[in-house]
C-alpha positions as MATLAB code, in Angstrom:
seq = 'MLNQYYSHRLFRTGVGVFFALGLFSFYIWYSQFALMSPLAWVPLLACIILSFTLILFPTNTKRLPFFITPLILLIAMVTLQMMLLLLPHNLTQLSILFPLIYSLSMCSTLILRDHAVSPWVLFALSMLLVLKWHLDVFISSLSIAAEFLVPTAILGGMHVFKHQIQQASHKARQSRILLQHAEFGREHEEGVSSVAAHRVQEVRSLTEDMLHRIAYNREPVTSDEINEFRFTEAQLRDTIRGRHIVNKQILEATMAARRRGAKVDILDERGEPLPPHIVEVLTPCAVDLLDDAYGGTITIRAFPPDDPTAVMLVHDGNSEDDEPSAIEIAQHSGEIERF';
ca = [
      -0.306    3.081  -12.096;
       2.466    0.275  -12.719;
       3.348    2.002  -15.961;
       4.008    5.052  -13.996;
       6.431    3.290  -12.740;
       8.139    1.603  -15.169;
       8.892    4.902  -16.667;
      11.315    5.884  -13.944;
      15.197    4.676  -14.460;
      15.542    3.208  -10.855;
      12.832    0.879  -11.617;
      13.477   -0.695  -15.147;
      16.996   -1.395  -13.612;
      15.836   -3.077  -10.490;
      13.614   -5.314  -13.177;
      16.388   -5.786  -14.392;
      18.786   -6.473  -11.596;
      16.352   -9.091  -10.713;
      16.011  -10.632  -13.847;
      20.247  -10.397  -14.124;
      20.448  -12.410  -10.904;
      18.162  -15.633  -11.966;
      19.644  -16.124  -15.171;
      22.939  -16.189  -12.561;
      21.090  -18.707  -10.210;
      20.151  -20.298  -12.283;
      22.690  -21.489  -14.216;
      24.568  -22.141  -10.964;
      22.314  -24.373   -9.871;
      21.268  -26.101  -13.358;
      25.424  -26.420  -13.523;
      25.636  -28.211   -9.734;
      23.014  -29.664   -9.194;
      20.480  -30.464  -11.965;
      20.927  -34.024  -14.729;
      22.874  -32.107  -17.046;
      19.990  -33.183  -19.853;
      20.785  -32.511  -24.089;
      19.133  -28.914  -24.456;
      17.257  -29.829  -20.863;
      17.481  -26.232  -20.127;
      15.842  -24.236  -22.577;
      12.134  -24.906  -21.940;
      13.011  -24.815  -18.136;
      14.576  -20.931  -18.779;
      12.044  -19.723  -21.312;
       9.458  -20.869  -19.097;
      10.966  -19.297  -15.676;
      10.664  -15.967  -17.667;
       7.847  -16.103  -19.319;
       6.795  -16.861  -15.660;
       8.005  -13.526  -14.812;
       7.554  -11.939  -18.248;
       3.819  -12.136  -16.957;
       3.912  -11.499  -13.259;
       5.775   -7.607  -13.883;
       3.966   -7.269  -16.845;
       3.210   -3.400  -16.560;
      -0.350   -2.509  -15.788;
      -2.416    0.750  -15.114;
      -2.817   -1.247  -11.286;
      -1.086   -3.034   -9.527;
      -3.207   -5.807   -9.848;
      -2.819   -7.851  -12.197;
      -5.828   -9.046  -14.826;
      -7.884  -11.851  -14.223;
      -7.366  -13.804  -16.426;
      -3.350  -13.251  -16.653;
      -3.122  -14.600  -12.731;
      -4.921  -17.955  -13.433;
      -2.531  -18.523  -16.179;
       0.804  -17.579  -14.386;
      -0.336  -20.266  -11.494;
      -0.317  -23.042  -14.707;
       3.590  -21.852  -15.961;
       4.517  -21.219  -11.890;
       3.075  -24.987  -11.524;
       4.424  -25.840  -14.427;
       8.178  -24.258  -14.247;
       7.835  -26.115  -10.575;
       7.697  -29.364  -11.993;
      10.240  -29.504  -14.569;
      12.939  -28.454  -11.833;
      11.899  -30.860  -10.152;
      12.304  -33.662  -12.960;
      16.084  -32.467  -13.166;
      17.047  -33.535  -10.010;
      18.502  -36.326   -9.149;
      18.012  -37.858   -5.749;
      21.204  -38.740   -4.775;
      21.817  -35.022   -3.902;
      21.694  -32.921   -1.617;
      19.057  -30.478    0.019;
      20.938  -27.754   -1.768;
      19.120  -27.861   -4.534;
      15.953  -27.595   -4.048;
      16.957  -24.107   -3.137;
      16.172  -22.866   -6.451;
      12.655  -24.632   -7.096;
      11.925  -23.045   -4.040;
      13.979  -19.436   -4.456;
      11.409  -19.749   -6.883;
       8.625  -20.080   -6.531;
       8.335  -18.080   -3.161;
       9.706  -14.699   -5.556;
       6.763  -15.424   -7.359;
       4.199  -15.188   -4.535;
       5.678  -11.969   -2.968;
       5.225  -10.437   -6.194;
       2.325  -11.748   -6.314;
       1.509   -9.936   -2.795;
       3.239   -6.777   -3.449;
       1.343   -6.788   -6.577;
      -2.552   -6.975   -4.321;
      -3.003  -10.590   -4.749;
      -4.638  -11.962   -1.216;
      -5.562  -15.164   -2.229;
      -3.377  -16.577   -5.040;
      -0.343  -16.390   -3.559;
      -1.184  -18.690   -1.403;
      -3.096  -20.819   -3.572;
       0.484  -20.438   -5.841;
       2.702  -21.554   -2.029;
       0.233  -25.043   -0.766;
       0.736  -25.967   -4.770;
       4.266  -25.966   -4.103;
       3.996  -27.116   -1.441;
       2.738  -29.879   -2.308;
       4.771  -30.579   -5.302;
       7.910  -30.682   -3.321;
       6.603  -33.144   -0.699;
       6.020  -35.579   -3.345;
       9.196  -34.856   -4.534;
      10.706  -35.427   -0.955;
       8.392  -38.661   -0.538;
       9.405  -40.244   -3.845;
      13.184  -39.562   -1.835;
      12.158  -41.254    1.516;
      13.175  -37.941    3.290;
      12.101  -37.170    6.788;
       9.054  -35.103    7.336;
      10.675  -33.185   10.090;
      13.253  -32.079    6.819;
      10.516  -31.046    5.140;
       8.962  -29.025    7.748;
      12.026  -27.004    8.153;
      12.729  -26.294    4.156;
       8.800  -24.234    4.571;
       9.115  -22.433    7.956;
      11.760  -20.016    6.108;
       9.527  -19.562    2.823;
       5.670  -19.277    5.198;
       7.165  -16.287    7.829;
       9.210  -14.679    4.063;
       5.674  -14.045    2.832;
       3.689  -13.274    5.900;
       6.498  -11.148    6.100;
       5.450   -9.411    2.451;
       2.490   -8.613    3.753;
       3.179   -6.553    6.612;
       5.512   -5.426    4.427;
       2.792   -3.534    1.886;
       0.591   -2.815    4.855;
       4.018   -0.394    4.996;
       4.744    1.026    1.648;
       0.852    1.430    1.271;
       0.736    3.745    4.573;
       3.722    5.313    3.822;
       2.010    6.443    0.430;
      -0.628    7.719    2.011;
       1.408    9.589    3.812;
       3.757   10.631    1.397;
       0.487   12.431   -0.167;
      -0.815   13.788    2.598;
       2.145   15.863    2.784;
       2.283   16.946   -0.866;
      -1.505   18.126   -0.146;
      -0.021   19.838    2.695;
       3.063   21.442    1.105;
       0.217   22.088   -1.623;
      -1.947   23.707    0.776;
       0.795   26.025    1.848;
       1.990   27.210   -0.741;
      -1.919   28.433   -1.840;
      -1.435   31.856   -0.155;
       1.420   32.438   -3.239;
      -0.402   31.005   -5.875;
      -3.311   33.385   -4.762;
      -1.715   36.628   -5.742;
      -0.049   34.736   -8.899;
      -4.209   34.981   -9.977;
      -7.105   32.604  -10.217;
      -6.412   30.569  -13.108;
      -2.906   29.755  -10.730;
      -4.705   28.722   -7.494;
      -7.701   27.320  -10.145;
      -4.523   24.809  -11.812;
      -3.310   24.219   -8.189;
      -6.401   22.637   -6.394;
      -6.897   20.451   -9.671;
      -3.815   19.346   -8.648;
      -4.470   18.663   -5.039;
      -6.981   17.553   -5.687;
      -5.478   14.584   -7.783;
      -2.701   14.258   -5.710;
      -5.143   12.094   -2.973;
      -7.319   10.489   -5.107;
      -5.613    9.175   -8.589;
      -4.854    6.656   -6.921;
      -8.299    5.335   -6.744;
      -9.506    6.159   -9.680;
      -6.756    4.594  -11.040;
      -9.011    1.713   -9.387;
     -12.436    1.926  -10.067;
     -11.904    3.157  -13.808;
      -8.912   -0.114  -14.759;
      -9.987   -2.322  -11.940;
     -13.083   -4.730  -13.553;
     -12.829   -6.716   -9.941;
     -15.630   -6.079   -7.257;
     -14.923   -3.487   -4.923;
     -14.469   -5.335   -1.743;
     -15.331   -3.295    1.845;
     -12.209   -1.851    3.423;
     -12.087   -0.219   -0.337;
     -15.314    1.558    0.727;
     -14.232    2.443    3.607;
     -10.692    4.088    2.079;
     -12.858    5.251   -0.283;
     -15.076    6.675    2.642;
     -12.101    7.626    3.763;
     -10.220    9.117    1.333;
     -13.728   12.053    0.430;
     -13.728   12.295    3.863;
     -10.174   13.962    3.645;
     -10.522   15.263    1.226;
     -13.807   17.354    2.405;
     -11.597   18.568    4.790;
      -8.732   20.225    3.044;
     -11.948   22.393    1.593;
     -14.317   23.274    4.530;
     -11.521   23.435    7.196;
      -8.743   24.929    4.939;
      -7.278   27.115    6.921;
      -7.461   24.408   10.028;
      -6.033   21.141    9.534;
      -2.217   20.347    9.123;
      -0.485   17.279    8.828;
      -0.905   16.249   12.537;
      -4.588   17.027   12.096;
      -5.443   15.258    9.206;
      -3.419   12.077   10.263;
      -4.937   11.982   13.616;
      -8.803   12.727   12.131;
      -8.218    9.986    9.585;
      -7.299    7.621   12.655;
     -10.405    8.224   14.238;
     -12.800    7.935   11.909;
     -10.944    4.413   11.376;
     -11.719    4.199   14.736;
     -15.366    5.006   14.009;
     -15.022    8.650   15.537;
     -17.396   11.421   12.849;
     -15.754   14.663   12.081;
     -16.181   17.393   10.866;
     -14.571   20.534   10.471;
     -15.451   23.570    9.150;
     -13.774   27.040    8.337;
     -15.507   30.266    8.388;
     -12.330   32.691    9.467;
     -12.175   32.239    5.418;
      -8.284   33.454    6.489;
      -4.792   31.502    8.317;
      -4.881   31.757   11.185;
      -2.593   33.535   13.410;
       0.778   31.431   14.449;
      -0.117   31.732   18.385;
      -3.754   30.042   17.706;
      -1.949   27.484   15.481;
       0.217   26.614   18.357;
      -2.520   26.178   21.038;
      -5.302   24.505   18.463;
      -2.646   21.344   16.890;
      -2.199   19.438   19.905;
      -6.055   20.691   21.911;
      -7.454   18.896   18.241;
      -4.936   15.999   18.161;
      -5.243   14.843   21.553;
      -9.043   15.281   21.528;
      -9.546   12.768   18.029;
      -6.427   10.517   19.653;
      -9.110    9.874   22.137;
     -11.721    9.620   20.251;
     -13.531    6.034   19.468;
     -17.320    7.021   18.648;
     -19.542    9.891   18.422;
     -19.271   12.971   16.830;
     -16.022   16.068   17.477;
     -16.981   19.402   15.538;
     -13.338   21.603   14.976;
     -14.409   24.899   13.952;
     -12.923   28.683   12.904;
     -14.827   31.400   13.438;
     -14.287   35.034   11.791;
     -11.701   37.295   13.065;
     -14.085   39.218   14.903;
     -15.128   36.721   16.817;
     -13.923   36.663   20.722;
     -13.678   32.991   19.789;
     -10.837   31.518   17.360;
     -11.753   28.541   17.689;
     -14.151   26.063   19.208;
     -14.288   21.343   19.073;
     -17.031   20.153   20.494;
     -16.796   15.828   21.872;
     -20.106   14.983   21.434;
     -19.077   11.488   23.296;
     -17.747    8.177   22.451;
     -20.777    6.991   23.642;
     -24.148    7.853   24.567;
     -24.014    8.017   28.391;
     -20.808   10.194   27.663;
     -21.724   14.270   28.462;
     -20.465   16.681   24.888;
     -17.031   18.126   26.043;
     -15.691   21.696   24.332;
     -12.737   23.228   24.240;
     -12.917   27.166   23.567;
      -9.752   29.285   22.403;
      -9.807   32.696   23.200;
      -9.228   35.004   19.877;
      -6.639   36.890   20.572;
      -5.561   35.657   23.946;
      -5.136   31.467   22.908;
      -6.102   30.694   26.559;
      -7.793   27.649   26.695;
     -11.529   26.660   27.973;
     -12.581   23.049   29.300;
     -16.187   23.049   29.777;
];
């Protein structure tokens, strides 16, 4: 996955700008705050570059191989210790700014690469090193705590940011599927071979990330990932069995209902697109029904064109005490009947 990112010029440019800003910040910090020991900057700069090279190393998945993460933690701690050794004890707290930025950058990058524990381990160890340096120069504990409040908040925000990226990626993948689905009719007219190629691409776009995870990441699969696999498989099944029923709004509401514990079945017995006036009625009915579901079974079924009922939606209760409810949409008029 990360190999694909590195193939884009914009991503490579961003990495280059990141390294350039880092080198400039290092020069300012070393010339203004560090002890000007002869050539002491050479091993320090080499360790900084090596640590970021390892943490940004392009791989087939966002997560780093298991043997690289401990090596990164070791190099980062050695680098931070070298920085602190170069700081004289008679300078202001600005002297500690670059070491904190270095530690925060390493932890944030690990979070973006889907590591949950190692960034906080690195941050805790970095905090202990800086705490020891502060105690050596007899700075008050209040000043020590204040310096770590902002980095802690930033790391927490990085977890939220990563989650938002994953949600946006998932919605973008859904949009690609729906766009491909909208073009299915045209491709059907162009020939069976084009339709087959389209379907392969549609399935690939939905499952590519998870197939990479299974193929290239040797770490044990977590329960959250198993649930995500199960939800994605169900969504793929929806696009197959309910091809002429689902749209973006229904797919999103279906995924949310499954995450809340509901079971959803979407069945298309029609075999052709629904009339526009049926779609206009079906979408809000289905979304409202799915949004209210916290359990039970929801079935959305489209009937053949010669049936008086175009679509039926059935919800078999959020609990055993709830009575099943159903919605019928008439074939020709699009009228709704609830019972």
